[in-house]
Short mmCIF file of C-alpha atoms in Angstrom, two decimals:
data_model
loop_
_atom_site.label_atom_id
_atom_site.label_comp_id
_atom_site.label_asym_id
_atom_site.label_seq_id
_atom_site.Cartn_x
_atom_site.Cartn_y
_atom_site.Cartn_z
CA MET A 1 48.47 101.22 166.75
CA LEU A 2 49.93 104.83 166.25
CA ALA A 3 49.94 104.87 162.55
CA ALA A 4 46.48 103.32 162.66
CA ALA A 5 45.03 106.06 164.60
CA GLY A 6 46.33 108.79 161.85
CA LEU A 7 49.74 109.89 163.59
CA GLY A 8 51.62 109.31 160.27
CA SER A 9 53.62 106.43 158.64
CA ARG A 10 55.26 103.66 160.66
CA ARG A 11 58.60 105.29 160.18
CA ASN A 12 57.55 108.62 161.72
CA CYS A 13 55.87 106.79 164.49
CA GLU A 14 59.02 105.03 165.19
CA ARG A 15 60.69 108.26 165.24
CA MET A 16 58.31 109.55 167.85
CA ILE A 17 58.86 106.61 170.19
CA ASP A 18 62.60 107.00 169.67
CA GLU A 19 62.52 110.56 170.70
CA GLY A 20 60.52 109.49 173.75
CA LYS A 21 57.32 111.21 172.76
CA VAL A 22 55.11 108.18 173.40
CA THR A 23 54.01 106.60 176.92
CA VAL A 24 51.99 103.70 177.60
CA ASN A 25 50.06 103.81 181.15
CA GLY A 26 52.61 106.47 182.21
CA LYS A 27 55.94 104.63 181.25
CA GLU A 28 58.19 105.81 178.12
CA ALA A 29 57.39 103.31 175.37
CA THR A 30 60.15 101.72 173.40
CA LEU A 31 60.13 100.16 169.77
CA GLY A 32 58.69 96.90 169.95
CA ASP A 33 56.53 97.43 172.94
CA LYS A 34 53.11 96.14 172.68
CA ALA A 35 49.79 97.86 174.10
CA ASP A 36 46.02 96.74 174.30
CA ALA A 37 44.10 99.24 172.26
CA VAL A 38 41.23 99.15 174.96
CA ARG A 39 42.79 98.78 178.17
CA ASP A 40 46.04 100.74 178.04
CA VAL A 41 46.42 104.49 178.26
CA ILE A 42 48.58 106.05 175.59
CA HIS A 43 49.90 109.67 175.31
CA VAL A 44 51.62 111.33 172.57
CA ASN A 45 53.49 114.58 173.29
CA GLY A 46 51.43 114.45 176.42
CA SER A 47 48.05 114.26 174.58
CA ARG A 48 45.94 111.16 174.99
CA LEU A 49 45.50 108.92 172.14
CA VAL A 50 42.30 107.24 171.81
CA THR A 51 42.97 103.69 170.04
CA ASP A 52 39.80 101.99 170.99
CA THR A 53 37.87 102.02 167.70
CA ARG A 54 34.50 101.43 169.33
CA MET A 55 34.78 104.90 171.26
CA VAL A 56 32.62 107.64 169.46
CA TYR A 57 33.23 111.34 169.83
CA LEU A 58 30.80 113.90 168.02
CA ALA A 59 29.96 117.38 167.76
CA LEU A 60 26.50 118.58 167.07
CA ASN A 61 25.25 122.15 165.99
CA LYS A 62 21.81 121.92 167.95
CA PRO A 63 19.20 123.97 166.10
CA ALA A 64 16.69 125.87 168.20
CA GLY A 65 13.52 123.93 168.97
CA VAL A 66 15.23 120.54 169.37
CA VAL A 67 15.07 119.14 172.89
CA SER A 68 18.24 117.96 174.48
CA THR A 69 17.58 114.55 174.95
CA MET A 70 18.24 111.40 172.58
CA ASP A 71 14.33 110.47 172.54
CA ASP A 72 11.57 112.60 173.46
CA ASP A 73 8.44 111.09 174.65
CA LYS A 74 6.41 114.06 173.46
CA GLY A 75 7.35 113.46 169.90
CA ARG A 76 9.37 116.43 169.58
CA GLU A 77 12.66 116.74 167.41
CA ALA A 78 15.46 115.06 169.59
CA LEU A 79 18.98 114.94 169.52
CA ALA A 80 18.83 111.40 167.80
CA ASP A 81 17.14 112.80 164.91
CA TYR A 82 20.44 114.33 163.94
CA VAL A 83 22.98 111.42 164.78
CA PRO A 84 24.35 109.61 161.94
CA ASN A 85 23.91 105.81 161.91
CA ILE A 86 26.47 104.59 163.95
CA SER A 87 26.86 101.09 165.51
CA THR A 88 26.78 102.20 169.35
CA ARG A 89 24.38 104.30 171.43
CA VAL A 90 25.85 107.74 172.32
CA PHE A 91 24.55 110.44 174.98
CA HIS A 92 25.03 113.84 175.27
CA VAL A 93 27.35 115.75 177.53
CA GLY A 94 25.30 118.44 179.14
CA ARG A 95 22.46 120.25 177.43
CA LEU A 96 20.98 123.13 175.75
CA ASP A 97 17.44 124.50 176.55
CA LEU A 98 14.97 124.07 173.83
CA GLU A 99 15.20 127.54 171.94
CA SER A 100 19.10 127.58 172.59
CA GLU A 101 21.34 126.48 169.87
CA GLY A 102 24.85 125.73 169.16
CA LEU A 103 27.49 123.25 170.30
CA LEU A 104 26.70 119.64 172.10
CA LEU A 105 28.96 116.75 172.53
CA LEU A 106 27.88 113.21 172.05
CA MET A 107 29.85 110.50 172.81
CA ASN A 108 29.93 106.88 174.41
CA ASP A 109 32.83 107.50 176.84
CA GLY A 110 31.17 107.79 180.07
CA GLY A 111 34.06 108.44 182.18
CA LEU A 112 35.14 111.36 180.16
CA ALA A 113 31.51 112.72 179.65
CA HIS A 114 31.02 112.61 183.65
CA LYS A 115 34.14 114.70 184.22
CA LEU A 116 33.32 117.20 181.49
CA MET A 117 29.99 118.07 183.05
CA HIS A 118 31.13 117.98 186.79
CA PRO A 119 31.80 121.49 188.09
CA SER A 120 35.01 120.50 189.93
CA TYR A 121 36.90 120.38 186.50
CA GLU A 122 35.81 123.99 185.69
CA VAL A 123 35.47 123.04 181.85
CA ALA A 124 34.71 126.70 180.20
CA LYS A 125 31.74 127.08 177.63
CA THR A 126 31.62 130.21 175.49
CA TYR A 127 28.12 131.80 174.36
CA GLN A 128 27.37 134.37 171.74
CA VAL A 129 24.12 136.19 173.25
CA GLU A 130 21.92 138.50 171.45
CA ILE A 131 20.16 140.99 173.61
CA SER A 132 18.55 144.70 172.81
CA GLY A 133 20.76 147.53 172.29
CA PRO A 134 22.49 149.54 173.65
CA VAL A 135 24.91 147.76 176.05
CA PRO A 136 25.62 149.51 179.00
CA ARG A 137 29.10 149.99 180.25
CA SER A 138 28.43 148.54 183.53
CA MET A 139 26.84 145.27 182.39
CA GLY A 140 30.27 143.59 181.77
CA ARG A 141 31.54 144.63 185.13
CA GLU A 142 28.28 143.47 186.70
CA LEU A 143 28.18 140.23 185.36
CA LYS A 144 31.85 139.28 185.95
CA ALA A 145 31.69 140.75 189.66
CA GLY A 146 28.57 138.30 190.21
CA ILE A 147 25.07 138.44 190.73
CA THR A 148 22.70 136.73 193.11
CA LEU A 149 19.94 134.19 191.43
CA GLU A 150 17.42 132.31 193.38
CA ASP A 151 19.88 129.26 193.55
CA GLY A 152 22.97 131.34 194.36
CA PRO A 153 25.55 133.57 193.25
CA ALA A 154 26.65 133.14 189.68
CA LYS A 155 29.16 135.20 187.37
CA VAL A 156 30.90 135.09 183.99
CA ASP A 157 34.46 134.62 183.60
CA SER A 158 34.74 137.06 180.59
CA PHE A 159 32.35 139.34 178.75
CA LYS A 160 32.76 141.33 175.50
CA VAL A 161 30.75 143.22 172.92
CA VAL A 162 30.99 141.57 169.40
CA THR A 163 28.62 143.76 167.54
CA ALA A 164 26.24 146.44 168.35
CA TYR A 165 23.80 147.75 165.78
CA GLY A 166 21.10 150.27 167.03
CA LYS A 167 18.66 148.26 168.92
CA VAL A 168 20.41 144.91 168.77
CA ALA A 169 23.65 143.76 170.26
CA LEU A 170 25.75 140.57 170.12
CA VAL A 171 28.05 139.79 173.20
CA GLU A 172 30.05 136.85 174.18
CA VAL A 173 30.37 135.55 177.48
CA VAL A 174 32.34 132.75 179.03
CA LEU A 175 31.51 130.91 182.18
CA HIS A 176 32.58 127.46 183.58
CA GLU A 177 29.37 126.32 185.36
CA GLY A 178 26.18 124.64 183.89
CA ARG A 179 23.26 125.42 186.07
CA ASN A 180 19.84 125.10 184.16
CA HIS A 181 18.99 128.17 182.06
CA ILE A 182 22.18 130.15 183.80
CA VAL A 183 23.09 132.49 181.09
CA ARG A 184 19.41 133.34 180.09
CA ARG A 185 18.93 133.95 183.90
CA MET A 186 21.80 135.96 184.48
CA PHE A 187 20.86 138.38 181.52
CA ASP A 188 17.29 138.48 182.94
CA ALA A 189 18.55 139.47 186.29
CA VAL A 190 20.76 142.58 184.57
CA GLY A 191 17.43 143.62 182.67
CA PHE A 192 18.19 142.39 179.23
CA PRO A 193 16.49 139.07 178.40
CA VAL A 194 18.30 136.79 175.86
CA GLN A 195 16.78 136.91 172.42
CA ARG A 196 19.01 134.27 170.83
CA LEU A 197 21.58 132.18 172.62
CA ILE A 198 24.34 130.04 170.70
CA ARG A 199 26.94 128.11 172.50
CA THR A 200 30.18 128.16 170.45
CA GLN A 201 32.56 126.50 172.49
CA ILE A 202 33.46 123.73 175.24
CA GLY A 203 36.48 123.56 176.47
CA PRO A 204 39.04 123.45 173.59
CA ILE A 205 35.95 122.17 171.08
CA ARG A 206 34.87 125.08 168.73
CA LEU A 207 31.76 124.93 166.87
CA GLY A 208 33.45 126.59 163.85
CA ASP A 209 31.57 126.62 160.54
CA LEU A 210 29.59 123.32 161.60
CA ARG A 211 26.20 124.04 160.26
CA PRO A 212 22.71 123.53 162.02
CA GLY A 213 21.57 119.89 162.37
CA ARG A 214 25.12 118.52 161.17
CA THR A 215 27.33 116.38 163.10
CA ARG A 216 31.05 115.84 162.91
CA HIS A 217 33.52 113.40 164.48
CA LEU A 218 36.20 115.11 166.60
CA SER A 219 39.54 114.48 165.70
CA GLN A 220 42.59 112.66 167.40
CA ALA A 221 43.67 116.07 168.62
CA GLU A 222 40.34 117.51 169.94
CA ILE A 223 39.74 114.38 171.74
CA GLY A 224 43.14 114.43 173.33
CA ALA A 225 42.82 118.20 174.28
CA LEU A 226 39.23 117.10 176.13
CA PHE A 227 41.20 114.74 178.18
CA LYS A 228 43.89 117.26 178.83
CA ALA A 229 40.92 119.71 179.83
CA VAL A 230 40.07 117.23 182.86
CA GLY A 231 43.54 116.62 183.63
CA GLU A 232 44.14 113.06 181.78
#
């Protein structure tokens, strides 16, 4: 099972078991142990290993103008138009508004998806935000201190200016909540409406050089990092 999951040759996997790096349902595995690929929880070096081949975990770079639903009753482009042919139905983890771009996760793992979206797990999300320049020095302090919106206070975890050329600036913010249009509303509140919004990271998963409209399967290491982000 370990070798089939891409962790190396059988000999290398045997070595990891010998070194106590593999657990099954919280118990250290030994050579010759058996495990069920669907029911059992396997960790390697403390990272969750998904051995159920039915599970699908995808990253999508959502283009602007695509609605964050699998199907749209108004006939607009939806996420299903960008998902490759797979044998199971996947659903999106969270959402991006119509004109926002960037990273969305798609999967058929309901338990993990629920935890990634639930505010109690505080999974951070990173956004690049294009606004009018120049950026006042007080903006970062104001957003980190917190501002009051109509549905309660909101603040960013971090703020930095990426580039600033004359009348256009690109800033990066990190926050761990996901209320509707939260980033746009926060920048509206400080007087700098968003001109373009791109999500570049969800927890440990980065958008990287994935082109708009393209998807890719997450690696075992990335899947394990997502489980670790929610404490599994």
